[in-house]
Amino acid sequence: MAVTGWLGSLRAAEKTALLQDGRRKVHYLFPDGKEMAEEYDEKTSELLVRKWRVKSALGALGQWQIEVGEPALPGAGSLGPELIKESNVNPIFMRKDTKMSFQWRIRNLPYPKDVYSVCVDQKERCIIVRTTNKKYYKKFSIPDLDRYQLPLDDSSLSFAYANCTLIISYQKPKEVLVAESELQKELKKGIVGLSQDEGSSRDSHQRSCGKTTGSTVRAVTSHGCLARGPMGLTTTELATCYSDRCVVSAPHNNGSPDAQL
C-alpha cells in the first residue's frame, strides 16, 4: 500500500531531531540525497514547517523550498538590490495545516466571497482557484496525497473568506490521519528515549553551562555523543555555551551544522 510505502521511506531516512523553542524539529536525509526538514508544535504536534532541498546535477546544495509554513520574505538572505521588491499588495499564497485538514491561505484578495470558485481537477490531481471577474487564477497540488497515492475527493474541499484572505481547506483522509499519528508517536518516543538514555551526560552538560534551557536541553546529548533510538532516530547535537545560555545545532552527516534546520 502507498501509505505504508511513504512511511517506510521516512523510517529508512537518516534523521536528526531536537526540541527547541517549543518546537520539535526533525531533519530527514533520504538515500537519493533529498533533504526534508519539519517543525512541529511540541504541545499540539501540529505541523508548522515543512521544506525540501535537493542537490543540483553537480552536487551543489540548492535553496530550501517551502511546502508548509510562512513563505520566505522577498530578498531575505540575499544582497540583491534593495529597491527591487515584490509589491506587498500582491496575493500571497501559503499553506498552513491543521490537525484535521490541509489548509491554504491566499492573502490580499480584495474581492467579495461570491466571486471565488474553488474546485478539484481530478484529471490533473490539483485544486483550482479562479474568480468570475478573471482577476485571479491559481492551480496547486496536494503533495501529501501524491506521496500516499490517494485520490482527491470533491466533498473534502471547502473554502471561506474573511479580511481579504481566502482560506481553502481539504479534510485529511483517514489513511493520512492514521499515518501521521503513527509517525508522531515514533518521533516522540525517539526524542524522549534519547533524553532519558543520555540523562547523566545531560546533567553534566547543564552543570558546566550553569543554566537550564528548558525543552532544548532535554534533546541534548553529551558533546559530540551519538545516540540511536526507536525508528532509527539519530541525534548528534553539538552544544556550545555562551555565557548563561546554551545554543544547540544539529549537524549533517558531514558534521557541519545546518543553520536552516
PDB file of C-alpha atoms in Angstrom:
ATOM      1  CA  MET A   1       0.000   0.000   0.000  1.00  0.00           C
ATOM      2  CA  ALA A   2       1.286   3.504  -0.909  1.00  0.00           C
ATOM      3  CA  VAL A   3       0.682   4.858   2.617  1.00  0.00           C
ATOM      4  CA  THR A   4       2.940   2.154   4.040  1.00  0.00           C
ATOM      5  CA  GLY A   5       5.473   2.895   1.310  1.00  0.00           C
ATOM      6  CA  TRP A   6       5.852   6.551   2.281  1.00  0.00           C
ATOM      7  CA  LEU A   7       6.076   5.682   5.967  1.00  0.00           C
ATOM      8  CA  GLY A   8       8.752   3.172   5.059  1.00  0.00           C
ATOM      9  CA  SER A   9      10.699   5.901   3.249  1.00  0.00           C
ATOM     10  CA  LEU A  10      10.532   8.099   6.350  1.00  0.00           C
ATOM     11  CA  ARG A  11      11.726   5.258   8.569  1.00  0.00           C
ATOM     12  CA  ALA A  12      14.584   4.427   6.191  1.00  0.00           C
ATOM     13  CA  ALA A  13      15.826   8.036   6.020  1.00  0.00           C
ATOM     14  CA  GLU A  14      18.637   9.253   8.271  1.00  0.00           C
ATOM     15  CA  LYS A  15      17.045  11.517  10.855  1.00  0.00           C
ATOM     16  CA  THR A  16      18.317  14.198  13.190  1.00  0.00           C
ATOM     17  CA  ALA A  17      15.927  15.639  15.792  1.00  0.00           C
ATOM     18  CA  LEU A  18      15.880  18.152  18.609  1.00  0.00           C
ATOM     19  CA  LEU A  19      13.462  20.100  20.800  1.00  0.00           C
ATOM     20  CA  GLN A  20      13.996  23.829  20.653  1.00  0.00           C
ATOM     21  CA  ASP A  21      11.886  26.921  21.373  1.00  0.00           C
ATOM     22  CA  GLY A  22       8.731  24.865  21.848  1.00  0.00           C
ATOM     23  CA  ARG A  23       9.179  23.102  18.525  1.00  0.00           C
ATOM     24  CA  ARG A  24      10.066  19.531  17.627  1.00  0.00           C
ATOM     25  CA  LYS A  25      12.474  19.800  14.708  1.00  0.00           C
ATOM     26  CA  VAL A  26      13.228  16.796  12.526  1.00  0.00           C
ATOM     27  CA  HIS A  27      15.631  16.631   9.587  1.00  0.00           C
ATOM     28  CA  TYR A  28      15.431  13.762   7.083  1.00  0.00           C
ATOM     29  CA  LEU A  29      18.163  12.750   4.662  1.00  0.00           C
ATOM     30  CA  PHE A  30      16.880  10.295   2.049  1.00  0.00           C
ATOM     31  CA  PRO A  31      19.043   7.779   0.140  1.00  0.00           C
ATOM     32  CA  ASP A  32      18.670   9.795  -3.087  1.00  0.00           C
ATOM     33  CA  GLY A  33      20.205  12.854  -1.402  1.00  0.00           C
ATOM     34  CA  LYS A  34      16.985  14.807  -0.919  1.00  0.00           C
ATOM     35  CA  GLU A  35      16.508  16.560   2.408  1.00  0.00           C
ATOM     36  CA  MET A  36      13.295  17.344   4.244  1.00  0.00           C
ATOM     37  CA  ALA A  37      13.066  19.479   7.384  1.00  0.00           C
ATOM     38  CA  GLU A  38       9.931  19.630   9.517  1.00  0.00           C
ATOM     39  CA  GLU A  39       8.945  21.585  12.608  1.00  0.00           C
ATOM     40  CA  TYR A  40       6.056  20.615  14.885  1.00  0.00           C
ATOM     41  CA  ASP A  41       4.463  22.404  17.807  1.00  0.00           C
ATOM     42  CA  GLU A  42       5.754  20.494  20.837  1.00  0.00           C
ATOM     43  CA  LYS A  43       2.423  20.597  22.681  1.00  0.00           C
ATOM     44  CA  THR A  44      -0.129  20.116  19.882  1.00  0.00           C
ATOM     45  CA  SER A  45       2.070  18.221  17.369  1.00  0.00           C
ATOM     46  CA  GLU A  46       0.682  20.417  14.586  1.00  0.00           C
ATOM     47  CA  LEU A  47       2.938  20.740  11.554  1.00  0.00           C
ATOM     48  CA  LEU A  48       4.338  24.284  11.378  1.00  0.00           C
ATOM     49  CA  VAL A  49       7.019  23.999   8.708  1.00  0.00           C
ATOM     50  CA  ARG A  50       7.977  21.530   6.006  1.00  0.00           C
ATOM     51  CA  LYS A  51      10.629  22.317   3.444  1.00  0.00           C
ATOM     52  CA  TRP A  52      12.694  20.409   0.908  1.00  0.00           C
ATOM     53  CA  ARG A  53      16.184  20.737  -0.525  1.00  0.00           C
ATOM     54  CA  VAL A  54      17.777  18.812  -3.386  1.00  0.00           C
ATOM     55  CA  LYS A  55      21.250  18.772  -4.868  1.00  0.00           C
ATOM     56  CA  SER A  56      21.979  20.034  -8.361  1.00  0.00           C
ATOM     57  CA  ALA A  57      23.387  17.835 -11.114  1.00  0.00           C
ATOM     58  CA  LEU A  58      26.851  18.954  -9.994  1.00  0.00           C
ATOM     59  CA  GLY A  59      26.196  18.103  -6.350  1.00  0.00           C
ATOM     60  CA  ALA A  60      25.705  21.641  -5.047  1.00  0.00           C
ATOM     61  CA  LEU A  61      23.031  22.227  -2.411  1.00  0.00           C
ATOM     62  CA  GLY A  62      20.017  24.127  -3.670  1.00  0.00           C
ATOM     63  CA  GLN A  63      17.761  26.545  -1.827  1.00  0.00           C
ATOM     64  CA  TRP A  64      15.151  25.298   0.634  1.00  0.00           C
ATOM     65  CA  GLN A  65      11.709  25.087  -0.994  1.00  0.00           C
ATOM     66  CA  ILE A  66       8.883  25.646   1.479  1.00  0.00           C
ATOM     67  CA  GLU A  67       5.924  23.269   1.256  1.00  0.00           C
ATOM     68  CA  VAL A  68       4.225  24.194   4.541  1.00  0.00           C
ATOM     69  CA  GLY A  69       4.670  27.400   6.513  1.00  0.00           C
ATOM     70  CA  GLU A  70       5.187  31.102   6.012  1.00  0.00           C
ATOM     71  CA  PRO A  71       6.834  31.919   2.673  1.00  0.00           C
ATOM     72  CA  ALA A  72      10.318  33.391   2.783  1.00  0.00           C
ATOM     73  CA  LEU A  73      10.436  37.161   2.697  1.00  0.00           C
ATOM     74  CA  PRO A  74      11.417  38.540  -0.731  1.00  0.00           C
ATOM     75  CA  GLY A  75      15.139  39.158  -0.778  1.00  0.00           C
ATOM     76  CA  ALA A  76      15.705  37.501   2.611  1.00  0.00           C
ATOM     77  CA  GLY A  77      19.235  36.208   2.977  1.00  0.00           C
ATOM     78  CA  SER A  78      20.405  37.876  -0.231  1.00  0.00           C
ATOM     79  CA  LEU A  79      22.321  41.019  -1.085  1.00  0.00           C
ATOM     80  CA  GLY A  80      20.214  41.928  -4.097  1.00  0.00           C
ATOM     81  CA  PRO A  81      19.103  45.448  -4.964  1.00  0.00           C
ATOM     82  CA  GLU A  82      17.066  46.872  -2.113  1.00  0.00           C
ATOM     83  CA  LEU A  83      14.914  48.919  -4.488  1.00  0.00           C
ATOM     84  CA  ILE A  84      13.514  45.893  -6.321  1.00  0.00           C
ATOM     85  CA  LYS A  85      10.887  44.261  -4.121  1.00  0.00           C
ATOM     86  CA  GLU A  86       7.680  42.368  -4.632  1.00  0.00           C
ATOM     87  CA  SER A  87       4.648  44.545  -4.008  1.00  0.00           C
ATOM     88  CA  ASN A  88       3.068  43.931  -0.609  1.00  0.00           C
ATOM     89  CA  VAL A  89      -0.396  44.208  -2.175  1.00  0.00           C
ATOM     90  CA  ASN A  90       0.090  41.188  -4.434  1.00  0.00           C
ATOM     91  CA  PRO A  91      -1.712  37.963  -3.437  1.00  0.00           C
ATOM     92  CA  ILE A  92       0.380  35.853  -1.043  1.00  0.00           C
ATOM     93  CA  PHE A  93      -0.100  32.078  -1.196  1.00  0.00           C
ATOM     94  CA  MET A  94       0.886  29.855   1.709  1.00  0.00           C
ATOM     95  CA  ARG A  95      -0.027  26.542   3.298  1.00  0.00           C
ATOM     96  CA  LYS A  96      -0.788  26.242   6.998  1.00  0.00           C
ATOM     97  CA  ASP A  97      -2.257  22.878   8.030  1.00  0.00           C
ATOM     98  CA  THR A  98      -4.442  21.987  10.981  1.00  0.00           C
ATOM     99  CA  LYS A  99      -4.682  18.636  12.757  1.00  0.00           C
ATOM    100  CA  MET A 100      -7.623  17.527  10.622  1.00  0.00           C
ATOM    101  CA  SER A 101      -7.153  19.428   7.347  1.00  0.00           C
ATOM    102  CA  PHE A 102      -4.675  20.536   4.737  1.00  0.00           C
ATOM    103  CA  GLN A 103      -5.170  24.285   4.564  1.00  0.00           C
ATOM    104  CA  TRP A 104      -4.034  27.094   2.288  1.00  0.00           C
ATOM    105  CA  ARG A 105      -4.371  30.845   2.695  1.00  0.00           C
ATOM    106  CA  ILE A 106      -4.296  33.416  -0.084  1.00  0.00           C
ATOM    107  CA  ARG A 107      -3.897  36.897   1.334  1.00  0.00           C
ATOM    108  CA  ASN A 108      -4.515  40.274  -0.306  1.00  0.00           C
ATOM    109  CA  LEU A 109      -7.576  39.204  -2.279  1.00  0.00           C
ATOM    110  CA  PRO A 110      -9.987  42.179  -2.093  1.00  0.00           C
ATOM    111  CA  TYR A 111     -12.927  40.684  -3.992  1.00  0.00           C
ATOM    112  CA  PRO A 112     -16.196  39.540  -2.347  1.00  0.00           C
ATOM    113  CA  LYS A 113     -16.676  35.874  -1.496  1.00  0.00           C
ATOM    114  CA  ASP A 114     -19.212  35.160  -4.250  1.00  0.00           C
ATOM    115  CA  VAL A 115     -16.548  35.959  -6.859  1.00  0.00           C
ATOM    116  CA  TYR A 116     -14.391  32.943  -5.969  1.00  0.00           C
ATOM    117  CA  SER A 117     -14.656  29.435  -7.361  1.00  0.00           C
ATOM    118  CA  VAL A 118     -12.651  26.576  -5.797  1.00  0.00           C
ATOM    119  CA  CYS A 119     -12.808  23.090  -7.290  1.00  0.00           C
ATOM    120  CA  VAL A 120     -10.906  19.821  -7.705  1.00  0.00           C
ATOM    121  CA  ASP A 121      -9.443  18.860 -11.065  1.00  0.00           C
ATOM    122  CA  GLN A 122      -9.407  15.064 -10.961  1.00  0.00           C
ATOM    123  CA  LYS A 123      -7.502  14.683 -14.225  1.00  0.00           C
ATOM    124  CA  GLU A 124      -4.579  16.879 -13.174  1.00  0.00           C
ATOM    125  CA  ARG A 125      -4.871  15.940  -9.466  1.00  0.00           C
ATOM    126  CA  CYS A 126      -4.923  19.531  -8.286  1.00  0.00           C
ATOM    127  CA  ILE A 127      -7.102  22.281  -6.825  1.00  0.00           C
ATOM    128  CA  ILE A 128      -8.049  25.259  -8.981  1.00  0.00           C
ATOM    129  CA  VAL A 129      -8.960  28.700  -7.664  1.00  0.00           C
ATOM    130  CA  ARG A 130     -10.439  31.257 -10.030  1.00  0.00           C
ATOM    131  CA  THR A 131     -12.565  34.400  -9.907  1.00  0.00           C
ATOM    132  CA  THR A 132     -15.549  35.208 -12.085  1.00  0.00           C
ATOM    133  CA  ASN A 133     -14.053  38.631 -12.821  1.00  0.00           C
ATOM    134  CA  LYS A 134     -10.914  36.876 -14.153  1.00  0.00           C
ATOM    135  CA  LYS A 135      -8.658  38.822 -11.800  1.00  0.00           C
ATOM    136  CA  TYR A 136      -7.094  35.788 -10.103  1.00  0.00           C
ATOM    137  CA  TYR A 137      -6.241  32.197 -11.044  1.00  0.00           C
ATOM    138  CA  LYS A 138      -4.259  29.621  -9.076  1.00  0.00           C
ATOM    139  CA  LYS A 139      -3.640  25.899  -9.539  1.00  0.00           C
ATOM    140  CA  PHE A 140      -1.855  23.791  -6.915  1.00  0.00           C
ATOM    141  CA  SER A 141      -1.472  20.142  -5.944  1.00  0.00           C
ATOM    142  CA  ILE A 142      -1.575  18.348  -2.583  1.00  0.00           C
ATOM    143  CA  PRO A 143       1.864  16.683  -2.332  1.00  0.00           C
ATOM    144  CA  ASP A 144       0.779  14.575   0.649  1.00  0.00           C
ATOM    145  CA  LEU A 145      -1.910  12.827  -1.382  1.00  0.00           C
ATOM    146  CA  ASP A 146       0.570  12.263  -4.216  1.00  0.00           C
ATOM    147  CA  ARG A 147       3.082  10.694  -1.807  1.00  0.00           C
ATOM    148  CA  TYR A 148       0.383   8.487  -0.296  1.00  0.00           C
ATOM    149  CA  GLN A 149      -1.098   7.881  -3.775  1.00  0.00           C
ATOM    150  CA  LEU A 150      -4.626   8.679  -2.593  1.00  0.00           C
ATOM    151  CA  PRO A 151      -7.414  10.078  -4.791  1.00  0.00           C
ATOM    152  CA  LEU A 152      -8.815  13.589  -4.457  1.00  0.00           C
ATOM    153  CA  ASP A 153     -12.383  13.884  -3.185  1.00  0.00           C
ATOM    154  CA  ASP A 154     -14.536  16.908  -4.119  1.00  0.00           C
ATOM    155  CA  SER A 155     -16.575  16.546  -0.929  1.00  0.00           C
ATOM    156  CA  SER A 156     -13.476  17.079   1.228  1.00  0.00           C
ATOM    157  CA  LEU A 157     -12.896  20.565  -0.210  1.00  0.00           C
ATOM    158  CA  SER A 158     -14.294  23.770   1.296  1.00  0.00           C
ATOM    159  CA  PHE A 159     -13.362  27.443   1.495  1.00  0.00           C
ATOM    160  CA  ALA A 160     -14.088  30.581   3.486  1.00  0.00           C
ATOM    161  CA  TYR A 161     -13.329  34.257   3.023  1.00  0.00           C
ATOM    162  CA  ALA A 162     -12.561  36.953   5.599  1.00  0.00           C
ATOM    163  CA  ASN A 163     -10.329  40.018   5.927  1.00  0.00           C
ATOM    164  CA  CYS A 164      -9.162  39.883   2.307  1.00  0.00           C
ATOM    165  CA  THR A 165      -7.963  36.298   2.823  1.00  0.00           C
ATOM    166  CA  LEU A 166      -9.291  33.204   1.056  1.00  0.00           C
ATOM    167  CA  ILE A 167      -8.952  30.102   3.281  1.00  0.00           C
ATOM    168  CA  ILE A 168      -9.109  26.765   1.456  1.00  0.00           C
ATOM    169  CA  SER A 169      -9.434  23.551   3.466  1.00  0.00           C
ATOM    170  CA  TYR A 170      -9.210  19.927   2.386  1.00  0.00           C
ATOM    171  CA  GLN A 171     -10.160  17.356   5.009  1.00  0.00           C
ATOM    172  CA  LYS A 172      -7.393  14.829   5.526  1.00  0.00           C
ATOM    173  CA  PRO A 173      -8.308  11.240   4.557  1.00  0.00           C
ATOM    174  CA  LYS A 174      -8.371   8.771   7.434  1.00  0.00           C
ATOM    175  CA  GLU A 175      -5.352   6.981   5.956  1.00  0.00           C
ATOM    176  CA  VAL A 176      -3.305  10.177   6.301  1.00  0.00           C
ATOM    177  CA  LEU A 177      -4.533  10.828   9.847  1.00  0.00           C
ATOM    178  CA  VAL A 178      -3.565   7.318  10.942  1.00  0.00           C
ATOM    179  CA  ALA A 179      -0.143   7.568   9.276  1.00  0.00           C
ATOM    180  CA  GLU A 180       0.564  10.981  10.825  1.00  0.00           C
ATOM    181  CA  SER A 181      -0.469   9.762  14.261  1.00  0.00           C
ATOM    182  CA  GLU A 182       1.820   6.739  13.985  1.00  0.00           C
ATOM    183  CA  LEU A 183       4.720   8.892  12.837  1.00  0.00           C
ATOM    184  CA  GLN A 184       4.270  11.365  15.704  1.00  0.00           C
ATOM    185  CA  LYS A 185       4.262   8.566  18.271  1.00  0.00           C
ATOM    186  CA  GLU A 186       7.533   7.190  16.919  1.00  0.00           C
ATOM    187  CA  LEU A 187       9.183  10.621  16.743  1.00  0.00           C
ATOM    188  CA  LYS A 188       8.145  11.470  20.314  1.00  0.00           C
ATOM    189  CA  LYS A 189       9.311   8.076  21.530  1.00  0.00           C
ATOM    190  CA  GLY A 190      12.657   8.576  19.841  1.00  0.00           C
ATOM    191  CA  ILE A 191      13.364  12.018  21.286  1.00  0.00           C
ATOM    192  CA  VAL A 192      12.151  11.191  24.792  1.00  0.00           C
ATOM    193  CA  GLY A 193      14.057   7.915  24.743  1.00  0.00           C
ATOM    194  CA  LEU A 194      17.264   9.651  23.787  1.00  0.00           C
ATOM    195  CA  SER A 195      16.747  12.221  26.533  1.00  0.00           C
ATOM    196  CA  GLN A 196      16.317   9.550  29.198  1.00  0.00           C
ATOM    197  CA  ASP A 197      19.217   7.436  27.949  1.00  0.00           C
ATOM    198  CA  GLU A 198      21.523  10.434  27.981  1.00  0.00           C
ATOM    199  CA  GLY A 199      20.389  11.751  31.369  1.00  0.00           C
ATOM    200  CA  SER A 200      23.778  11.637  33.025  1.00  0.00           C
ATOM    201  CA  SER A 201      25.501  13.339  30.102  1.00  0.00           C
ATOM    202  CA  ARG A 202      22.779  15.991  30.037  1.00  0.00           C
ATOM    203  CA  ASP A 203      23.100  16.697  33.767  1.00  0.00           C
ATOM    204  CA  SER A 204      26.839  17.065  33.413  1.00  0.00           C
ATOM    205  CA  HIS A 205      26.367  19.436  30.495  1.00  0.00           C
ATOM    206  CA  GLN A 206      23.838  21.539  32.399  1.00  0.00           C
ATOM    207  CA  ARG A 207      26.228  21.914  35.328  1.00  0.00           C
ATOM    208  CA  SER A 208      29.027  23.031  33.009  1.00  0.00           C
ATOM    209  CA  CYS A 209      26.722  25.613  31.387  1.00  0.00           C
ATOM    210  CA  GLY A 210      25.279  26.808  34.689  1.00  0.00           C
ATOM    211  CA  LYS A 211      21.890  27.292  33.002  1.00  0.00           C
ATOM    212  CA  THR A 212      18.964  25.021  32.130  1.00  0.00           C
ATOM    213  CA  THR A 213      17.442  25.807  28.739  1.00  0.00           C
ATOM    214  CA  GLY A 214      14.063  24.127  29.098  1.00  0.00           C
ATOM    215  CA  SER A 215      12.914  21.878  26.299  1.00  0.00           C
ATOM    216  CA  THR A 216      16.129  22.350  24.342  1.00  0.00           C
ATOM    217  CA  VAL A 217      18.262  20.633  26.987  1.00  0.00           C
ATOM    218  CA  ARG A 218      16.075  17.535  27.006  1.00  0.00           C
ATOM    219  CA  ALA A 219      17.249  16.713  23.473  1.00  0.00           C
ATOM    220  CA  VAL A 220      20.905  17.444  24.110  1.00  0.00           C
ATOM    221  CA  THR A 221      23.344  14.543  24.410  1.00  0.00           C
ATOM    222  CA  SER A 222      26.897  14.929  25.652  1.00  0.00           C
ATOM    223  CA  HIS A 223      29.322  16.854  23.466  1.00  0.00           C
ATOM    224  CA  GLY A 224      29.581  15.029  20.157  1.00  0.00           C
ATOM    225  CA  CYS A 225      27.792  12.000  21.583  1.00  0.00           C
ATOM    226  CA  LEU A 226      25.881   9.762  19.170  1.00  0.00           C
ATOM    227  CA  ALA A 227      22.672   8.090  20.334  1.00  0.00           C
ATOM    228  CA  ARG A 228      20.188   5.942  18.486  1.00  0.00           C
ATOM    229  CA  GLY A 229      16.569   5.419  19.432  1.00  0.00           C
ATOM    230  CA  PRO A 230      13.321   3.992  18.019  1.00  0.00           C
ATOM    231  CA  MET A 231      12.595   4.449  14.309  1.00  0.00           C
ATOM    232  CA  GLY A 232      16.330   4.675  13.687  1.00  0.00           C
ATOM    233  CA  LEU A 233      16.267   8.196  15.104  1.00  0.00           C
ATOM    234  CA  THR A 234      19.775   9.580  15.428  1.00  0.00           C
ATOM    235  CA  THR A 235      20.656  12.642  17.456  1.00  0.00           C
ATOM    236  CA  THR A 236      24.129  14.096  17.053  1.00  0.00           C
ATOM    237  CA  GLU A 237      23.961  17.503  18.625  1.00  0.00           C
ATOM    238  CA  LEU A 238      26.731  19.894  19.464  1.00  0.00           C
ATOM    239  CA  ALA A 239      26.087  22.157  22.437  1.00  0.00           C
ATOM    240  CA  THR A 240      28.044  25.357  22.796  1.00  0.00           C
ATOM    241  CA  CYS A 241      27.736  27.540  25.866  1.00  0.00           C
ATOM    242  CA  TYR A 242      27.620  31.278  25.517  1.00  0.00           C
ATOM    243  CA  SER A 243      27.655  32.994  28.935  1.00  0.00           C
ATOM    244  CA  ASP A 244      24.436  31.848  30.631  1.00  0.00           C
ATOM    245  CA  ARG A 245      22.682  30.011  27.785  1.00  0.00           C
ATOM    246  CA  CYS A 246      23.197  27.005  25.533  1.00  0.00           C
ATOM    247  CA  VAL A 247      22.944  27.084  21.762  1.00  0.00           C
ATOM    248  CA  VAL A 248      22.168  23.762  20.087  1.00  0.00           C
ATOM    249  CA  SER A 249      22.770  22.878  16.472  1.00  0.00           C
ATOM    250  CA  ALA A 250      22.155  19.615  14.632  1.00  0.00           C
ATOM    251  CA  PRO A 251      24.881  18.754  12.118  1.00  0.00           C
ATOM    252  CA  HIS A 252      24.505  16.732   8.934  1.00  0.00           C
ATOM    253  CA  ASN A 253      26.385  13.543   8.226  1.00  0.00           C
ATOM    254  CA  ASN A 254      29.484  15.567   7.403  1.00  0.00           C
ATOM    255  CA  GLY A 255      29.358  17.132  10.863  1.00  0.00           C
ATOM    256  CA  SER A 256      28.673  20.686   9.664  1.00  0.00           C
ATOM    257  CA  PRO A 257      25.786  22.472  11.382  1.00  0.00           C
ATOM    258  CA  ASP A 258      22.747  23.200   9.266  1.00  0.00           C
ATOM    259  CA  ALA A 259      21.505  26.656  10.143  1.00  0.00           C
ATOM    260  CA  GLN A 260      18.323  26.052   8.223  1.00  0.00           C
ATOM    261  CA  LEU A 261      17.043  23.255  10.498  1.00  0.00           C
TER     262      LEU A 261
END
